[in-house]
Amino acid sequence: IYYPTDGAYVGTWASYPNTGKRNPILELNERHDNTKRYQATISQMAVINFMPNLSFTGNAKVNVYYSERNRYNSEWVQSSRTNYLNGQNTLNLTDKFYKNYALEGYFNYSKTFKKDHNFTAMGGSSIEYEDTKNTVTSGSYLVSKSVQVPQWLNTQSTHTVTGPPTRMASFFARVR
């Protein structure tokens, strides 16, 4: 493949990412980056009137997110000639799961006295919860590019990043 800007040739047998020269046909066949993402959000609000001046408002929201990423590089598109000569291909699998919810409820009281005096009071609470889990599996030297599963990696490392879930509760009030 000929690059007219500088007159350089790139061989049909390999790509050279460190020089910015890539064989696009080879890249399409030998480098894969597939991502699947799923996300759902549900929210609901309700207002209940107990009396003409007193009401309760409640809010709920749930958010769930999941993504899966599969990146594969064959030995033909490695960044160094040593990796190519050793036949090193790489596989990187990433899973991410995230969830959170928030609940909020408060009472509202509003009253007008003698047409000019307004009294309002509000009080309530809220809670929130959030949790994230990441799992990354990577390795080299797959037996076959047709079977891209972690069990077929000759060198493998897996790590999971899971922090403690975050929780928060709050109480609030206002008088005016």
PDB file of C-alpha atoms in Angstrom:
ATOM      1  CA  ILE A   1       0.000   0.000   0.000  1.00  0.00           C
ATOM      2  CA  TYR A   2       1.405   3.368  -1.056  1.00  0.00           C
ATOM      3  CA  TYR A   3       1.031   6.542   1.056  1.00  0.00           C
ATOM      4  CA  PRO A   4       1.247   9.500  -1.358  1.00  0.00           C
ATOM      5  CA  THR A   5       2.017  12.116   1.314  1.00  0.00           C
ATOM      6  CA  ASP A   6       5.555  10.905   1.930  1.00  0.00           C
ATOM      7  CA  GLY A   7       5.973   8.253  -0.772  1.00  0.00           C
ATOM      8  CA  ALA A   8       6.349   5.439   1.764  1.00  0.00           C
ATOM      9  CA  TYR A   9       5.159   1.897   1.262  1.00  0.00           C
ATOM     10  CA  VAL A  10       3.550  -0.293   3.891  1.00  0.00           C
ATOM     11  CA  GLY A  11       3.853  -4.017   3.379  1.00  0.00           C
ATOM     12  CA  THR A  12       0.751  -6.110   2.892  1.00  0.00           C
ATOM     13  CA  TRP A  13       1.979  -8.477   5.624  1.00  0.00           C
ATOM     14  CA  ALA A  14       2.039  -6.077   8.592  1.00  0.00           C
ATOM     15  CA  SER A  15       1.010  -2.694  10.012  1.00  0.00           C
ATOM     16  CA  TYR A  16       3.285  -0.240  11.769  1.00  0.00           C
ATOM     17  CA  PRO A  17       1.226   1.619  14.409  1.00  0.00           C
ATOM     18  CA  ASN A  18       4.275   3.294  15.956  1.00  0.00           C
ATOM     19  CA  THR A  19       5.013   5.072  12.636  1.00  0.00           C
ATOM     20  CA  GLY A  20       1.410   5.906  11.828  1.00  0.00           C
ATOM     21  CA  LYS A  21       1.481   3.635   8.763  1.00  0.00           C
ATOM     22  CA  ARG A  22      -1.241   1.018   8.767  1.00  0.00           C
ATOM     23  CA  ASN A  23      -2.519  -1.431   6.229  1.00  0.00           C
ATOM     24  CA  PRO A  24      -6.299  -0.803   6.403  1.00  0.00           C
ATOM     25  CA  ILE A  25      -7.292  -4.179   4.948  1.00  0.00           C
ATOM     26  CA  LEU A  26      -5.074  -6.035   7.384  1.00  0.00           C
ATOM     27  CA  GLU A  27      -6.352  -3.902  10.285  1.00  0.00           C
ATOM     28  CA  LEU A  28      -9.966  -4.812   9.450  1.00  0.00           C
ATOM     29  CA  ASN A  29      -9.174  -8.519   9.483  1.00  0.00           C
ATOM     30  CA  GLU A  30      -6.723  -8.711  12.384  1.00  0.00           C
ATOM     31  CA  ARG A  31      -7.859  -6.098  14.936  1.00  0.00           C
ATOM     32  CA  HIS A  32     -11.258  -6.274  16.632  1.00  0.00           C
ATOM     33  CA  ASP A  33     -12.844  -3.956  19.171  1.00  0.00           C
ATOM     34  CA  ASN A  34     -16.420  -5.004  19.906  1.00  0.00           C
ATOM     35  CA  THR A  35     -18.506  -3.302  22.585  1.00  0.00           C
ATOM     36  CA  LYS A  36     -21.979  -4.112  23.857  1.00  0.00           C
ATOM     37  CA  ARG A  37     -23.794  -1.681  26.139  1.00  0.00           C
ATOM     38  CA  TYR A  38     -27.088  -1.954  27.941  1.00  0.00           C
ATOM     39  CA  GLN A  39     -28.636   0.741  30.093  1.00  0.00           C
ATOM     40  CA  ALA A  40     -31.997   1.133  31.780  1.00  0.00           C
ATOM     41  CA  THR A  41     -33.387   4.011  33.801  1.00  0.00           C
ATOM     42  CA  ILE A  42     -36.700   3.977  35.599  1.00  0.00           C
ATOM     43  CA  SER A  43     -38.092   6.951  37.493  1.00  0.00           C
ATOM     44  CA  GLN A  44     -41.416   7.576  39.128  1.00  0.00           C
ATOM     45  CA  MET A  45     -42.972  10.480  41.029  1.00  0.00           C
ATOM     46  CA  ALA A  46     -46.166  10.591  43.050  1.00  0.00           C
ATOM     47  CA  VAL A  47     -47.982  13.435  44.813  1.00  0.00           C
ATOM     48  CA  ILE A  48     -50.589  12.635  47.456  1.00  0.00           C
ATOM     49  CA  ASN A  49     -52.825  15.423  48.774  1.00  0.00           C
ATOM     50  CA  PHE A  50     -54.013  14.728  52.317  1.00  0.00           C
ATOM     51  CA  MET A  51     -55.784  18.045  52.836  1.00  0.00           C
ATOM     52  CA  PRO A  52     -56.049  21.212  50.744  1.00  0.00           C
ATOM     53  CA  ASN A  53     -52.884  22.559  52.402  1.00  0.00           C
ATOM     54  CA  LEU A  54     -50.867  19.367  53.081  1.00  0.00           C
ATOM     55  CA  SER A  55     -49.316  17.077  50.468  1.00  0.00           C
ATOM     56  CA  PHE A  56     -46.660  14.385  50.232  1.00  0.00           C
ATOM     57  CA  THR A  57     -44.319  14.056  47.249  1.00  0.00           C
ATOM     58  CA  GLY A  58     -42.265  10.949  46.572  1.00  0.00           C
ATOM     59  CA  ASN A  59     -39.599  10.352  43.913  1.00  0.00           C
ATOM     60  CA  ALA A  60     -37.834   7.113  42.998  1.00  0.00           C
ATOM     61  CA  LYS A  61     -35.124   6.534  40.385  1.00  0.00           C
ATOM     62  CA  VAL A  62     -33.210   3.372  39.462  1.00  0.00           C
ATOM     63  CA  ASN A  63     -30.335   3.283  36.952  1.00  0.00           C
ATOM     64  CA  VAL A  64     -28.585   0.105  35.737  1.00  0.00           C
ATOM     65  CA  TYR A  65     -25.704  -0.009  33.236  1.00  0.00           C
ATOM     66  CA  TYR A  66     -23.754  -2.964  31.825  1.00  0.00           C
ATOM     67  CA  SER A  67     -21.022  -2.936  29.182  1.00  0.00           C
ATOM     68  CA  GLU A  68     -18.850  -5.636  27.711  1.00  0.00           C
ATOM     69  CA  ARG A  69     -15.795  -4.903  25.572  1.00  0.00           C
ATOM     70  CA  ASN A  70     -13.720  -7.414  23.616  1.00  0.00           C
ATOM     71  CA  ARG A  71     -10.460  -6.193  22.059  1.00  0.00           C
ATOM     72  CA  TYR A  72      -8.280  -8.545  20.028  1.00  0.00           C
ATOM     73  CA  ASN A  73      -5.017  -7.806  18.205  1.00  0.00           C
ATOM     74  CA  SER A  74      -3.348 -10.530  16.171  1.00  0.00           C
ATOM     75  CA  GLU A  75       0.414 -10.834  15.887  1.00  0.00           C
ATOM     76  CA  TRP A  76       0.176  -9.105  12.475  1.00  0.00           C
ATOM     77  CA  VAL A  77      -0.819  -5.737  13.983  1.00  0.00           C
ATOM     78  CA  GLN A  78       1.376  -5.608  17.089  1.00  0.00           C
ATOM     79  CA  SER A  79       3.251  -2.400  17.850  1.00  0.00           C
ATOM     80  CA  SER A  80       6.693  -4.015  17.946  1.00  0.00           C
ATOM     81  CA  ARG A  81       8.511  -6.334  15.579  1.00  0.00           C
ATOM     82  CA  THR A  82       9.513  -8.581  18.513  1.00  0.00           C
ATOM     83  CA  ASN A  83       5.879  -9.257  19.361  1.00  0.00           C
ATOM     84  CA  TYR A  84       5.223 -10.061  15.707  1.00  0.00           C
ATOM     85  CA  LEU A  85       8.192 -12.427  15.433  1.00  0.00           C
ATOM     86  CA  ASN A  86       7.172 -14.187  18.664  1.00  0.00           C
ATOM     87  CA  GLY A  87       3.635 -14.648  17.324  1.00  0.00           C
ATOM     88  CA  GLN A  88       2.167 -12.671  20.211  1.00  0.00           C
ATOM     89  CA  ASN A  89      -1.512 -11.882  19.880  1.00  0.00           C
ATOM     90  CA  THR A  90      -3.414 -10.133  22.663  1.00  0.00           C
ATOM     91  CA  LEU A  91      -6.931 -10.302  24.050  1.00  0.00           C
ATOM     92  CA  ASN A  92      -8.499  -7.829  26.483  1.00  0.00           C
ATOM     93  CA  LEU A  93     -11.994  -8.420  27.916  1.00  0.00           C
ATOM     94  CA  THR A  94     -13.645  -5.776  30.100  1.00  0.00           C
ATOM     95  CA  ASP A  95     -16.981  -6.071  31.922  1.00  0.00           C
ATOM     96  CA  LYS A  96     -18.528  -3.154  33.814  1.00  0.00           C
ATOM     97  CA  PHE A  97     -21.674  -3.282  35.919  1.00  0.00           C
ATOM     98  CA  TYR A  98     -23.069  -0.140  37.556  1.00  0.00           C
ATOM     99  CA  LYS A  99     -26.258   0.383  39.527  1.00  0.00           C
ATOM    100  CA  ASN A 100     -27.691   3.155  41.635  1.00  0.00           C
ATOM    101  CA  TYR A 101     -30.986   4.194  43.106  1.00  0.00           C
ATOM    102  CA  ALA A 102     -32.334   7.277  44.807  1.00  0.00           C
ATOM    103  CA  LEU A 103     -35.478   7.611  46.909  1.00  0.00           C
ATOM    104  CA  GLU A 104     -36.841  10.906  48.169  1.00  0.00           C
ATOM    105  CA  GLY A 105     -39.951  11.871  50.065  1.00  0.00           C
ATOM    106  CA  TYR A 106     -41.128  15.121  51.628  1.00  0.00           C
ATOM    107  CA  PHE A 107     -44.192  16.790  53.074  1.00  0.00           C
ATOM    108  CA  ASN A 108     -45.342  20.255  51.977  1.00  0.00           C
ATOM    109  CA  TYR A 109     -47.649  22.497  53.977  1.00  0.00           C
ATOM    110  CA  SER A 110     -48.838  25.839  52.631  1.00  0.00           C
ATOM    111  CA  LYS A 111     -51.368  28.236  54.201  1.00  0.00           C
ATOM    112  CA  THR A 112     -52.374  31.853  53.466  1.00  0.00           C
ATOM    113  CA  PHE A 113     -53.638  34.025  56.359  1.00  0.00           C
ATOM    114  CA  LYS A 114     -55.575  37.253  55.846  1.00  0.00           C
ATOM    115  CA  LYS A 115     -54.758  37.389  52.123  1.00  0.00           C
ATOM    116  CA  ASP A 116     -51.268  38.878  52.677  1.00  0.00           C
ATOM    117  CA  HIS A 117     -49.468  36.368  54.921  1.00  0.00           C
ATOM    118  CA  ASN A 118     -48.096  33.124  53.512  1.00  0.00           C
ATOM    119  CA  PHE A 119     -46.748  30.288  55.647  1.00  0.00           C
ATOM    120  CA  THR A 120     -44.981  27.314  54.041  1.00  0.00           C
ATOM    121  CA  ALA A 121     -43.165  24.405  55.621  1.00  0.00           C
ATOM    122  CA  MET A 122     -41.429  21.471  54.025  1.00  0.00           C
ATOM    123  CA  GLY A 123     -39.622  18.485  55.526  1.00  0.00           C
ATOM    124  CA  GLY A 124     -38.386  15.158  54.227  1.00  0.00           C
ATOM    125  CA  SER A 125     -35.525  12.789  53.622  1.00  0.00           C
ATOM    126  CA  SER A 126     -33.657  11.064  50.817  1.00  0.00           C
ATOM    127  CA  ILE A 127     -31.423   8.022  50.410  1.00  0.00           C
ATOM    128  CA  GLU A 128     -29.015   7.114  47.619  1.00  0.00           C
ATOM    129  CA  TYR A 129     -27.060   3.962  46.821  1.00  0.00           C
ATOM    130  CA  GLU A 130     -24.384   3.406  44.153  1.00  0.00           C
ATOM    131  CA  ASP A 131     -22.251   0.390  43.266  1.00  0.00           C
ATOM    132  CA  THR A 132     -19.761  -0.321  40.443  1.00  0.00           C
ATOM    133  CA  LYS A 133     -17.884  -3.484  39.531  1.00  0.00           C
ATOM    134  CA  ASN A 134     -15.205  -3.709  36.801  1.00  0.00           C
ATOM    135  CA  THR A 135     -13.575  -6.956  35.701  1.00  0.00           C
ATOM    136  CA  VAL A 136     -10.663  -6.906  33.273  1.00  0.00           C
ATOM    137  CA  THR A 137      -9.145 -10.063  31.800  1.00  0.00           C
ATOM    138  CA  SER A 138      -6.171  -9.721  29.489  1.00  0.00           C
ATOM    139  CA  GLY A 139      -3.539 -11.993  28.109  1.00  0.00           C
ATOM    140  CA  SER A 140      -1.401 -13.048  25.196  1.00  0.00           C
ATOM    141  CA  TYR A 141      -0.742 -15.974  22.899  1.00  0.00           C
ATOM    142  CA  LEU A 142      -4.215 -17.251  22.089  1.00  0.00           C
ATOM    143  CA  VAL A 143      -4.144 -20.700  20.552  1.00  0.00           C
ATOM    144  CA  SER A 144      -6.474 -19.543  17.775  1.00  0.00           C
ATOM    145  CA  LYS A 145      -8.004 -16.215  16.817  1.00  0.00           C
ATOM    146  CA  SER A 146     -11.270 -18.081  16.143  1.00  0.00           C
ATOM    147  CA  VAL A 147     -11.711 -18.943  19.822  1.00  0.00           C
ATOM    148  CA  GLN A 148     -11.414 -15.730  21.843  1.00  0.00           C
ATOM    149  CA  VAL A 149     -12.080 -16.930  25.382  1.00  0.00           C
ATOM    150  CA  PRO A 150      -9.865 -16.302  28.431  1.00  0.00           C
ATOM    151  CA  GLN A 151      -9.420 -20.028  29.113  1.00  0.00           C
ATOM    152  CA  TRP A 152      -7.366 -20.338  25.892  1.00  0.00           C
ATOM    153  CA  LEU A 153      -4.804 -17.664  26.827  1.00  0.00           C
ATOM    154  CA  ASN A 154      -1.281 -18.922  27.548  1.00  0.00           C
ATOM    155  CA  THR A 155      -0.500 -15.853  29.679  1.00  0.00           C
ATOM    156  CA  GLN A 156      -3.436 -14.378  31.535  1.00  0.00           C
ATOM    157  CA  SER A 157      -4.122 -11.770  34.175  1.00  0.00           C
ATOM    158  CA  THR A 158      -7.516 -10.983  35.621  1.00  0.00           C
ATOM    159  CA  HIS A 159      -8.317  -8.256  38.069  1.00  0.00           C
ATOM    160  CA  THR A 160     -11.581  -7.020  39.439  1.00  0.00           C
ATOM    161  CA  VAL A 161     -11.993  -3.481  40.693  1.00  0.00           C
ATOM    162  CA  THR A 162     -14.832  -3.327  43.148  1.00  0.00           C
ATOM    163  CA  GLY A 163     -15.018  -0.494  45.590  1.00  0.00           C
ATOM    164  CA  PRO A 164     -17.369  -0.462  48.508  1.00  0.00           C
ATOM    165  CA  PRO A 165     -20.866   0.694  47.607  1.00  0.00           C
ATOM    166  CA  THR A 166     -21.611   4.329  48.336  1.00  0.00           C
ATOM    167  CA  ARG A 167     -24.611   5.130  50.509  1.00  0.00           C
ATOM    168  CA  MET A 168     -25.983   8.472  51.570  1.00  0.00           C
ATOM    169  CA  ALA A 169     -28.973   9.554  53.628  1.00  0.00           C
ATOM    170  CA  SER A 170     -30.106  13.109  54.210  1.00  0.00           C
ATOM    171  CA  PHE A 171     -32.827  14.955  56.049  1.00  0.00           C
ATOM    172  CA  PHE A 172     -33.991  18.424  55.166  1.00  0.00           C
ATOM    173  CA  ALA A 173     -36.550  21.008  56.271  1.00  0.00           C
ATOM    174  CA  ARG A 174     -37.554  24.576  55.431  1.00  0.00           C
ATOM    175  CA  VAL A 175     -39.954  27.043  57.035  1.00  0.00           C
ATOM    176  CA  ARG A 176     -40.893  30.309  55.391  1.00  0.00           C
TER     177      ARG A 176
END
